[in-house]
Amino acid sequence: QEKLVESGGGLVQPGGSLRLSCAASGFTLDYYAIGWFRQAPGKEREGVSCITSSDGITYYADSVKGRSTISRDNAKNTVYLQMDSLKPEDTAVYYCATVLRCRSDSMGLGYSWGQGTQVTVSS
């Protein structure tokens, strides 16, 4: 069964850091651009970052730019999202997904989703 599994979420104080992981099983991530999305209660899902399959082009939404780093380890079949200087407004369920488009200035919609991991930023 092909699926993506997110992990690494949790409760962190403002200013803290988390590293989210997106691991693929049943298929190889090498050929796919991967995006991270988040959805806070009462808000629409937003794309926060993506990385292309081969040339390492990355995109960051303004809301996380300068505080987050996306990376991939194809040998481990995993994509990571390092989040630093976390703010209460970063609280959301974070999802990873394959995306059809990932450019330096935009990202497309996700089409194969994980189950999500909760990130809560609170003192």
PDB file of C-alpha atoms in Angstrom, residues 8-122:
ATOM      1  CA  GLY A   8       7.644  14.807  14.597  1.00  0.00           C
ATOM      2  CA  GLY A   9       4.843  17.048  15.744  1.00  0.00           C
ATOM      3  CA  GLY A  10       4.227  17.927  19.352  1.00  0.00           C
ATOM      4  CA  LEU A  11       3.891  20.674  21.920  1.00  0.00           C
ATOM      5  CA  VAL A  12       6.630  23.284  21.870  1.00  0.00           C
ATOM      6  CA  GLN A  13       7.086  26.679  23.474  1.00  0.00           C
ATOM      7  CA  PRO A  14       7.222  29.841  21.379  1.00  0.00           C
ATOM      8  CA  GLY A  15      10.698  30.245  19.944  1.00  0.00           C
ATOM      9  CA  GLY A  16      11.293  26.517  19.941  1.00  0.00           C
ATOM     10  CA  SER A  17      12.007  24.123  17.077  1.00  0.00           C
ATOM     11  CA  LEU A  18      10.594  20.953  15.598  1.00  0.00           C
ATOM     12  CA  ARG A  19      11.609  18.735  12.734  1.00  0.00           C
ATOM     13  CA  LEU A  20       8.738  17.121  10.899  1.00  0.00           C
ATOM     14  CA  SER A  21       9.309  13.974   8.864  1.00  0.00           C
ATOM     15  CA  CYS A  22       7.370  12.620   5.904  1.00  0.00           C
ATOM     16  CA  ALA A  23       8.208   9.005   5.198  1.00  0.00           C
ATOM     17  CA  ALA A  24       6.964   7.119   2.170  1.00  0.00           C
ATOM     18  CA  SER A  25       6.111   3.461   2.149  1.00  0.00           C
ATOM     19  CA  GLY A  26       5.149   1.332  -0.783  1.00  0.00           C
ATOM     20  CA  PHE A  27       6.670   3.702  -3.301  1.00  0.00           C
ATOM     21  CA  THR A  28       9.828   5.713  -3.955  1.00  0.00           C
ATOM     22  CA  LEU A  29       9.814   9.400  -3.213  1.00  0.00           C
ATOM     23  CA  ASP A  30      12.676  10.080  -5.621  1.00  0.00           C
ATOM     24  CA  TYR A  31      10.376  10.864  -8.535  1.00  0.00           C
ATOM     25  CA  TYR A  32       7.970  13.153  -6.731  1.00  0.00           C
ATOM     26  CA  ALA A  33       7.906  16.751  -5.630  1.00  0.00           C
ATOM     27  CA  ILE A  34       6.742  16.815  -2.019  1.00  0.00           C
ATOM     28  CA  GLY A  35       4.896  19.570  -0.256  1.00  0.00           C
ATOM     29  CA  TRP A  36       4.087  20.406   3.330  1.00  0.00           C
ATOM     30  CA  PHE A  37       0.685  21.867   4.109  1.00  0.00           C
ATOM     31  CA  ARG A  38      -0.968  22.921   7.328  1.00  0.00           C
ATOM     32  CA  GLN A  39      -4.486  23.493   8.550  1.00  0.00           C
ATOM     33  CA  ALA A  40      -5.368  25.385  11.679  1.00  0.00           C
ATOM     34  CA  PRO A  41      -8.807  25.102  13.298  1.00  0.00           C
ATOM     35  CA  GLY A  42     -11.357  27.115  11.362  1.00  0.00           C
ATOM     36  CA  LYS A  43      -8.906  27.960   8.587  1.00  0.00           C
ATOM     37  CA  GLU A  44      -8.281  26.673   5.110  1.00  0.00           C
ATOM     38  CA  ARG A  45      -5.402  24.360   4.396  1.00  0.00           C
ATOM     39  CA  GLU A  46      -2.351  26.291   3.216  1.00  0.00           C
ATOM     40  CA  GLY A  47       0.766  25.167   1.423  1.00  0.00           C
ATOM     41  CA  VAL A  48       3.845  26.128   3.405  1.00  0.00           C
ATOM     42  CA  SER A  49       6.767  24.549   1.587  1.00  0.00           C
ATOM     43  CA  CYS A  50       7.744  22.154  -1.171  1.00  0.00           C
ATOM     44  CA  ILE A  51      10.817  20.585  -2.720  1.00  0.00           C
ATOM     45  CA  THR A  52      11.282  19.222  -6.212  1.00  0.00           C
ATOM     46  CA  SER A  53      12.250  15.645  -6.944  1.00  0.00           C
ATOM     47  CA  SER A  54      15.664  16.047  -8.535  1.00  0.00           C
ATOM     48  CA  ASP A  55      17.048  19.583  -8.660  1.00  0.00           C
ATOM     49  CA  GLY A  56      16.274  20.611  -5.110  1.00  0.00           C
ATOM     50  CA  ILE A  57      14.230  23.692  -5.910  1.00  0.00           C
ATOM     51  CA  THR A  58      12.371  24.808  -2.805  1.00  0.00           C
ATOM     52  CA  TYR A  59       9.454  27.063  -2.034  1.00  0.00           C
ATOM     53  CA  TYR A  60       8.409  28.671   1.240  1.00  0.00           C
ATOM     54  CA  ALA A  61       5.251  30.554   2.036  1.00  0.00           C
ATOM     55  CA  ASP A  62       5.797  34.005   3.470  1.00  0.00           C
ATOM     56  CA  SER A  63       4.386  32.777   6.767  1.00  0.00           C
ATOM     57  CA  VAL A  64       7.356  30.426   7.326  1.00  0.00           C
ATOM     58  CA  LYS A  65      10.089  31.914   5.129  1.00  0.00           C
ATOM     59  CA  GLY A  66      13.313  32.411   7.023  1.00  0.00           C
ATOM     60  CA  ARG A  67      12.196  30.106   9.832  1.00  0.00           C
ATOM     61  CA  SER A  68      11.827  26.805   8.023  1.00  0.00           C
ATOM     62  CA  THR A  69      14.000  24.531   5.922  1.00  0.00           C
ATOM     63  CA  ILE A  70      12.727  21.690   3.752  1.00  0.00           C
ATOM     64  CA  SER A  71      15.047  18.888   2.746  1.00  0.00           C
ATOM     65  CA  ARG A  72      14.906  15.360   1.441  1.00  0.00           C
ATOM     66  CA  ASP A  73      16.907  12.193   1.961  1.00  0.00           C
ATOM     67  CA  ASN A  74      16.045   9.906  -0.915  1.00  0.00           C
ATOM     68  CA  ALA A  75      18.110   7.095   0.596  1.00  0.00           C
ATOM     69  CA  LYS A  76      15.738   7.158   3.577  1.00  0.00           C
ATOM     70  CA  ASN A  77      12.703   7.840   1.402  1.00  0.00           C
ATOM     71  CA  THR A  78      11.908  10.797   3.641  1.00  0.00           C
ATOM     72  CA  VAL A  79      11.315  14.538   3.380  1.00  0.00           C
ATOM     73  CA  TYR A  80      11.858  16.819   6.363  1.00  0.00           C
ATOM     74  CA  LEU A  81      10.596  20.210   7.433  1.00  0.00           C
ATOM     75  CA  GLN A  82      12.780  21.895  10.041  1.00  0.00           C
ATOM     76  CA  MET A  83      10.824  24.617  11.786  1.00  0.00           C
ATOM     77  CA  ASP A  84      12.572  27.153  14.007  1.00  0.00           C
ATOM     78  CA  SER A  85      11.477  30.231  15.943  1.00  0.00           C
ATOM     79  CA  LEU A  86       8.006  28.754  16.202  1.00  0.00           C
ATOM     80  CA  LYS A  87       5.087  31.054  16.907  1.00  0.00           C
ATOM     81  CA  PRO A  88       1.629  30.341  18.331  1.00  0.00           C
ATOM     82  CA  GLU A  89       0.200  31.011  14.871  1.00  0.00           C
ATOM     83  CA  ASP A  90       2.150  28.012  13.572  1.00  0.00           C
ATOM     84  CA  THR A  91      -0.215  25.780  15.550  1.00  0.00           C
ATOM     85  CA  ALA A  92      -1.914  23.465  13.065  1.00  0.00           C
ATOM     86  CA  VAL A  93      -2.084  19.938  11.744  1.00  0.00           C
ATOM     87  CA  TYR A  94       0.764  19.533   9.281  1.00  0.00           C
ATOM     88  CA  TYR A  95       0.398  17.261   6.272  1.00  0.00           C
ATOM     89  CA  CYS A  96       2.764  16.173   3.574  1.00  0.00           C
ATOM     90  CA  ALA A  97       1.651  15.291   0.075  1.00  0.00           C
ATOM     91  CA  THR A  98       2.929  14.713  -3.401  1.00  0.00           C
ATOM     92  CA  VAL A  99       2.481  17.840  -5.495  1.00  0.00           C
ATOM     93  CA  LEU A 100       2.317  18.316  -9.241  1.00  0.00           C
ATOM     94  CA  ARG A 101       4.083  21.643  -9.193  1.00  0.00           C
ATOM     95  CA  CYS A 102       6.849  23.045  -7.044  1.00  0.00           C
ATOM     96  CA  ARG A 103       8.602  26.215  -8.112  1.00  0.00           C
ATOM     97  CA  SER A 104      10.667  28.749  -6.256  1.00  0.00           C
ATOM     98  CA  ASP A 105       7.715  31.140  -6.199  1.00  0.00           C
ATOM     99  CA  SER A 106       4.715  28.835  -5.886  1.00  0.00           C
ATOM    100  CA  MET A 107       3.480  25.344  -5.190  1.00  0.00           C
ATOM    101  CA  GLY A 108       0.586  23.326  -6.512  1.00  0.00           C
ATOM    102  CA  LEU A 109      -2.110  21.348  -4.779  1.00  0.00           C
ATOM    103  CA  GLY A 110      -1.386  18.098  -3.031  1.00  0.00           C
ATOM    104  CA  TYR A 111      -2.835  14.904  -4.436  1.00  0.00           C
ATOM    105  CA  SER A 112      -1.641  12.051  -2.209  1.00  0.00           C
ATOM    106  CA  TRP A 113      -1.872  12.850   1.464  1.00  0.00           C
ATOM    107  CA  GLY A 114      -0.535  11.606   4.764  1.00  0.00           C
ATOM    108  CA  GLN A 115      -2.658  11.537   7.903  1.00  0.00           C
ATOM    109  CA  GLY A 116      -1.086  14.632   9.462  1.00  0.00           C
ATOM    110  CA  THR A 117       0.846  15.466  12.616  1.00  0.00           C
ATOM    111  CA  GLN A 118      -0.257  18.019  15.201  1.00  0.00           C
ATOM    112  CA  VAL A 119       2.013  20.957  16.005  1.00  0.00           C
ATOM    113  CA  THR A 120       1.032  23.066  18.998  1.00  0.00           C
ATOM    114  CA  VAL A 121       3.027  26.154  19.932  1.00  0.00           C
ATOM    115  CA  SER A 122       2.095  27.374  23.366  1.00  0.00           C
TER     116      SER A 122
END
